[in-house]
Short mmCIF file of C-alpha atoms in Angstrom, two decimals:
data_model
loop_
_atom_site.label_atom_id
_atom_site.label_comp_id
_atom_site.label_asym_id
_atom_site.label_seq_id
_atom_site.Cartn_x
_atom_site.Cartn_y
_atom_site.Cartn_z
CA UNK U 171 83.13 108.36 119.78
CA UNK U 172 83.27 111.73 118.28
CA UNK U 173 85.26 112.42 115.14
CA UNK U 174 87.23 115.19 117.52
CA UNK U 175 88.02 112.45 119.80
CA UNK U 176 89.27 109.99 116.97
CA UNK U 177 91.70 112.34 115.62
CA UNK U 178 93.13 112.81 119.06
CA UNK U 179 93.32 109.56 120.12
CA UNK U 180 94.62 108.03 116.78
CA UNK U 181 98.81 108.13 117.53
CA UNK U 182 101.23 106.73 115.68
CA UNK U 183 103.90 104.76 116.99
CA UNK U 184 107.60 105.89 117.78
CA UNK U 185 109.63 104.46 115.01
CA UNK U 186 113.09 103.46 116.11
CA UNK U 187 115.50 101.58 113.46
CA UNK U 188 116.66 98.13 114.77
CA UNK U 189 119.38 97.08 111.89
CA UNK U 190 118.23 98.36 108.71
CA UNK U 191 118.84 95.47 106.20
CA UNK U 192 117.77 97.84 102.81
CA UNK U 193 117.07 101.23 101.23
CA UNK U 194 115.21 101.36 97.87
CA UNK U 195 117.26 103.45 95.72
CA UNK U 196 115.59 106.73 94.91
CA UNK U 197 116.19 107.09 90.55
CA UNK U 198 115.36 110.32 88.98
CA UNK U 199 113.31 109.45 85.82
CA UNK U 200 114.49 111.35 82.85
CA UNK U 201 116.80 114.26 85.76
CA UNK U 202 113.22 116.03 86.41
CA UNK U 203 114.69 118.38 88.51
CA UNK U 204 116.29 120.17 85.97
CA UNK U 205 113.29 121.14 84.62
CA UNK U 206 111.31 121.44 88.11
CA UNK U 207 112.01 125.23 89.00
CA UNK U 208 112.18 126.36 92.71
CA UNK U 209 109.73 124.96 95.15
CA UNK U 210 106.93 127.59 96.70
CA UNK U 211 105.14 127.02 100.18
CA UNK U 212 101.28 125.48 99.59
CA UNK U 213 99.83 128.56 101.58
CA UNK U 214 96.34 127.79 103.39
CA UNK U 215 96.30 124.24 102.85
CA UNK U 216 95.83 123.96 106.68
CA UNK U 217 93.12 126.49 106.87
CA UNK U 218 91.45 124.75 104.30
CA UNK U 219 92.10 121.24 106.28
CA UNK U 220 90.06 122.46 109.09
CA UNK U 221 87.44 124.01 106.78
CA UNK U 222 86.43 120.28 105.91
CA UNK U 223 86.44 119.17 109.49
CA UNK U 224 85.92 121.20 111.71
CA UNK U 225 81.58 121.17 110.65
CA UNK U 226 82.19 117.21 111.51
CA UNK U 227 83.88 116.95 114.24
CA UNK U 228 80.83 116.66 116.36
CA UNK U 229 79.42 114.04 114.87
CA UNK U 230 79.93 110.41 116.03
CA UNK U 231 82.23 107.71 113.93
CA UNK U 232 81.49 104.50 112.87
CA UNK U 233 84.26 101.18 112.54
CA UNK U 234 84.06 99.74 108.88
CA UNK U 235 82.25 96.26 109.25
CA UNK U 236 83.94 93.90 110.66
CA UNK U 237 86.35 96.08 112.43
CA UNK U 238 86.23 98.52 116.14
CA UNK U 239 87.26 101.80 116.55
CA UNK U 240 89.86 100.76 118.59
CA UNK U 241 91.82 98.90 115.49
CA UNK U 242 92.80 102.54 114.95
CA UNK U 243 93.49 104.08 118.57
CA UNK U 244 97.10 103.67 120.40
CA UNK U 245 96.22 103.06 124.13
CA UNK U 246 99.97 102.55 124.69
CA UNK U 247 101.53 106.24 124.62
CA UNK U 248 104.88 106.23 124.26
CA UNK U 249 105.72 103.02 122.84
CA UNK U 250 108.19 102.37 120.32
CA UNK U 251 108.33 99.85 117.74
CA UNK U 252 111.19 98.93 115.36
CA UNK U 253 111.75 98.37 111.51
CA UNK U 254 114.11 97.42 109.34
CA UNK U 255 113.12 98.05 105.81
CA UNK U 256 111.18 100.58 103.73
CA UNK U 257 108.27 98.05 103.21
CA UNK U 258 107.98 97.46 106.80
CA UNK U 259 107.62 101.62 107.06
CA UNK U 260 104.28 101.79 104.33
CA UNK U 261 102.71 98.58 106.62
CA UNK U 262 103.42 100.65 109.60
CA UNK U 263 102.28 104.20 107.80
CA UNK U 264 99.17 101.99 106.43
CA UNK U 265 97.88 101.29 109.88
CA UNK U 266 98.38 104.33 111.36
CA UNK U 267 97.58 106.47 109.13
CA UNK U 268 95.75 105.42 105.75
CA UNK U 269 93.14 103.09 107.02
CA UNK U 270 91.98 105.68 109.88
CA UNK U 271 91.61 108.26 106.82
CA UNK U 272 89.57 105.88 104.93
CA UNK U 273 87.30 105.36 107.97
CA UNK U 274 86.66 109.07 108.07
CA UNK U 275 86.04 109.06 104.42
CA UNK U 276 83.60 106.82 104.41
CA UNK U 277 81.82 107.91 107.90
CA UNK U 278 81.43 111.82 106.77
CA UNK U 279 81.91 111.76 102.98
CA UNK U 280 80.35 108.79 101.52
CA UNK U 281 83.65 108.22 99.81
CA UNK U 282 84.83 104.66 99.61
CA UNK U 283 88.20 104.02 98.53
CA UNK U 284 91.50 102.54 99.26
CA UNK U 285 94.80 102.95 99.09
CA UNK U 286 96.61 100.68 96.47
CA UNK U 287 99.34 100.29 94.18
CA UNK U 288 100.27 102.53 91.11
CA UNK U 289 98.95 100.00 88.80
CA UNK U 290 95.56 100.71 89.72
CA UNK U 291 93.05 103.05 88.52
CA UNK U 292 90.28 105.04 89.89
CA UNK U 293 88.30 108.10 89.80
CA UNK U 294 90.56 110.09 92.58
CA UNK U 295 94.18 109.21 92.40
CA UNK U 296 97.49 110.74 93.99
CA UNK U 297 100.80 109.23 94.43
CA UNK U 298 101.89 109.04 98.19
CA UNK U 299 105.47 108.03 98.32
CA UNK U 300 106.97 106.38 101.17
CA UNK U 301 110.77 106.63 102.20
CA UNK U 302 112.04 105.05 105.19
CA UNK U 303 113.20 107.76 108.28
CA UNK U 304 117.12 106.67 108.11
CA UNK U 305 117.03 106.50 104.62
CA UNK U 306 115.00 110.05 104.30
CA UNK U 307 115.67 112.59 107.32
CA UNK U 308 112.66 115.00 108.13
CA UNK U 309 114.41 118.22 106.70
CA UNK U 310 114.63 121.34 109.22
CA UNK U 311 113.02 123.83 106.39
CA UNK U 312 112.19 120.90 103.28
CA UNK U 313 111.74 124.59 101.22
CA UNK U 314 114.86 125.91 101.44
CA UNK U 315 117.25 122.54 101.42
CA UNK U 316 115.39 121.23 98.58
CA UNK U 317 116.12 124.92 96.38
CA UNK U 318 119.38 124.97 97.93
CA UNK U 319 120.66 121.50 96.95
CA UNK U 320 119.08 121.70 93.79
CA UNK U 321 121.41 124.44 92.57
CA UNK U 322 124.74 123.15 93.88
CA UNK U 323 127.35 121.43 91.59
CA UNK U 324 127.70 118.41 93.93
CA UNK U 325 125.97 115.15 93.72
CA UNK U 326 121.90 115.49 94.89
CA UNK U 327 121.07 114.81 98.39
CA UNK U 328 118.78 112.33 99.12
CA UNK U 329 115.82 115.16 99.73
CA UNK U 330 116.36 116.43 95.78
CA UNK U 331 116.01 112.75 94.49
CA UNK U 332 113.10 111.74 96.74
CA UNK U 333 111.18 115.32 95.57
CA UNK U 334 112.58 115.10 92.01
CA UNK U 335 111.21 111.42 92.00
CA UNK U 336 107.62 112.21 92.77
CA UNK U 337 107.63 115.23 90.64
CA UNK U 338 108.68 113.06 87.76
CA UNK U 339 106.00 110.54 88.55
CA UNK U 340 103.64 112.87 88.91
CA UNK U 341 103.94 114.79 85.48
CA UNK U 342 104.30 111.52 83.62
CA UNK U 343 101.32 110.20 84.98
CA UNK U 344 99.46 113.87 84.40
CA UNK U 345 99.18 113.99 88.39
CA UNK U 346 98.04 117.07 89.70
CA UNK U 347 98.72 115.59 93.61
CA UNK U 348 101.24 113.92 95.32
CA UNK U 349 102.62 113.15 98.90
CA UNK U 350 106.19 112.77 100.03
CA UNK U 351 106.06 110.16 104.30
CA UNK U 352 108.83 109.44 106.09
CA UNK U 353 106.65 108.10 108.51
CA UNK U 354 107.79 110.86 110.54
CA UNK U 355 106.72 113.68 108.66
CA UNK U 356 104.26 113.67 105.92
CA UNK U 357 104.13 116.35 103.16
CA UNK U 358 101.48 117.49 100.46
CA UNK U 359 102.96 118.45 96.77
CA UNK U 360 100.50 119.93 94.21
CA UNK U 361 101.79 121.18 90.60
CA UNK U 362 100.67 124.54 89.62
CA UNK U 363 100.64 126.34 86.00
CA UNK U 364 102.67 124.43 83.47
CA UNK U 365 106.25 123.50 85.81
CA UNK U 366 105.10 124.80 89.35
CA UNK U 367 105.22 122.44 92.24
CA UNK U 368 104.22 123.34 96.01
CA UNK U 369 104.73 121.81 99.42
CA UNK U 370 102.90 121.80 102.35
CA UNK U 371 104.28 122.58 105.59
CA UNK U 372 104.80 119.52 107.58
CA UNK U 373 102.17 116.79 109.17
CA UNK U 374 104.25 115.16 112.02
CA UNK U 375 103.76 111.73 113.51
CA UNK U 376 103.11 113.74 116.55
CA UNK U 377 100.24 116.03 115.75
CA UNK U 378 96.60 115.83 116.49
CA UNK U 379 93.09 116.48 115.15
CA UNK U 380 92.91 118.22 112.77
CA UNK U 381 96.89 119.15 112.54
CA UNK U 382 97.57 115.38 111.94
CA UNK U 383 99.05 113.25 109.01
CA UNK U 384 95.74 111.70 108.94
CA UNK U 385 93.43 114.73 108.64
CA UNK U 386 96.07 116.01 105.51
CA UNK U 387 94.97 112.30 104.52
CA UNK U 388 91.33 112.83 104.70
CA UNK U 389 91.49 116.12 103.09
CA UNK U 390 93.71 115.38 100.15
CA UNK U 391 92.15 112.27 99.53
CA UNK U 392 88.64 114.33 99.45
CA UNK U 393 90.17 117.08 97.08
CA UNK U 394 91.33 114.91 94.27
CA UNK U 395 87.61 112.90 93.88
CA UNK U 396 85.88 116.25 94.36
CA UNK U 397 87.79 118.44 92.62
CA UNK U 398 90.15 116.11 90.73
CA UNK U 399 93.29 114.66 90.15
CA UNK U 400 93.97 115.43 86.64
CA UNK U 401 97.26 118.29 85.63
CA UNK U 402 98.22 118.26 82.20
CA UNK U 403 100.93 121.15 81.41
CA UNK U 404 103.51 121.19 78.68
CA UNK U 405 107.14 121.32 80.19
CA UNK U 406 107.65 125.09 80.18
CA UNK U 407 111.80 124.99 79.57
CA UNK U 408 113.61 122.19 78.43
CA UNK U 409 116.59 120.40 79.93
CA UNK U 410 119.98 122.50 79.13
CA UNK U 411 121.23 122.49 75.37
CA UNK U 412 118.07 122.01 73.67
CA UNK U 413 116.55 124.33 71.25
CA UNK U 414 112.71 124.32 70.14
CA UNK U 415 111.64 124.81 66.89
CA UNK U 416 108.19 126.90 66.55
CA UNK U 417 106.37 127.16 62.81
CA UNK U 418 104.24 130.00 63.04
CA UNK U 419 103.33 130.29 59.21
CA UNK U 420 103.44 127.87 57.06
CA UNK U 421 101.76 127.72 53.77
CA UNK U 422 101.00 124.54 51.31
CA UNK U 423 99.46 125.59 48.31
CA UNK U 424 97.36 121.98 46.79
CA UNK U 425 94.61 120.71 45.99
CA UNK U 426 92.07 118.60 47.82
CA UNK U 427 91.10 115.13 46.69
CA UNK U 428 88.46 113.08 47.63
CA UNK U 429 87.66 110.66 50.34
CA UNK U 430 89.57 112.48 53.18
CA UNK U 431 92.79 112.68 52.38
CA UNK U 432 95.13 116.03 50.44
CA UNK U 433 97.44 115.42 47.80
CA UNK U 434 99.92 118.56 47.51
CA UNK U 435 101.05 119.89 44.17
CA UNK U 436 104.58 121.27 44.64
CA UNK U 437 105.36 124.70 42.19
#
């Protein structure tokens, strides 16, 4: 099978909720969002997507070892399935969408890798955040409701504390990439310049080839261990009511001493 016809037959599942028995509740670490300023669109991130595959698409795929391409293909479209918690959503999201990535990856790239927990390091990293679809609705324009509810003087929506969440994750950790699934909808963050953050448009459950939640996969997972995964910025404005304190000349007049260390005579 050709990688074109792998992305188009890999299909995710209809999600339906059947009696949701918990929601994990989204925390802001340290209110990020007052220091993250408006979000921008990540312009050309799809052009770029199909840049990557579009050379391979004609070349054949191969199952990991022990496994057959059609682990990863739905043969039964339109099928629903149900869940009823956030972890069943990432097993669901990790079958149809991370482990076809990493077969690409490893077919076309030579990249081996998997996706694990945030306790884990490796050369590539990026934080992909799953939220369950009841829990998280996929936003009409994520842009504008996310800058919109933001600003207002009312308690955060869910959307501002799921996006303020990664963000916060992301510059603790000195994370240049993140990813934001609702199994529905999956969306790519990156930070830019020293308190910029960007958003793809969306990668729906329903796409195809090179469109799909899985390509974004394959590419993002390619950009952070070929380019890299590394952003550390300096918060550029602190929270409200704080004041910074710069020393721009400062003069000690002393003497050196020995063995690597100053002692300072005070006139």
């Amino acid at each position: 099978m050709q990688l074109s016809e792998f992305l188009e037959a890999i299909a995710a599942l209809q999600l339906i909720t059947c009696q949701p028995l918990s929601t994990t509740k989204t925390n802001n670490p340290v209110h990020p969002r007052e220091h993250l300023p408006d979000l921008t669109e990540w312009t050309g991130i799809k052009r770029d997507i199909k840049k990557l595959l579009d050379p391979k698409l004609g070349f054949e795929v191969s199952p990991f070892s022990g496994t057959r391409l059609a682990d990863f293909i739905r043969t039964d479209a339109g099928r629903a399935t149900s869940c009823s918690d956030e972890s069943g959503v990432s097993a669901l999201g990790n079958k149809a969408y991370e482990n076809p990535a990493l077969v690409i990856l490893e077919n076309f790239f030579g990249i081996i890798g998997r996706f694990c927990y945030h306790g884990e390091r490796g050369k590539g990293k990026f934080v992909l955040e799953w939220e369950a679809p009841w829990a998280l609705a996929t936003p009409d324009n994520l842009i504008e409701e996310f800058n919109s509810g933001r600003l207002s003087n009312g308690r955060p929506t869910k959307l501002v504390k799921a996006v303020s969440q990664l963000y916060g994750y992301m510059t603790f950790n000195n994370m240049r990439i993140g990813a934001l699934c609702n199994y529905e909808s999956l969306y790519l963050f990156q930070r830019v310049g020293s308190s910029g953050l960007q958003v793809s448009p969306p990668f729906k459950f329903s796409d195809r080839g090179t469109e799909s939640p899985v390509a974004a996969l394959v590419y993002i997972c390619h950009h952070v261990v070929t380019v890299g995964s590394f952003h550390h910025s300096p918060i550029g404005q602190g929270p409200p009511g704080t004041h910074m304190l710069k020393i721009e000349d400062f003069v000690v007049r002393g003497t050196w001493k020995g063995k690597g260390y100053t002692e300072i005579l005070r006139e």
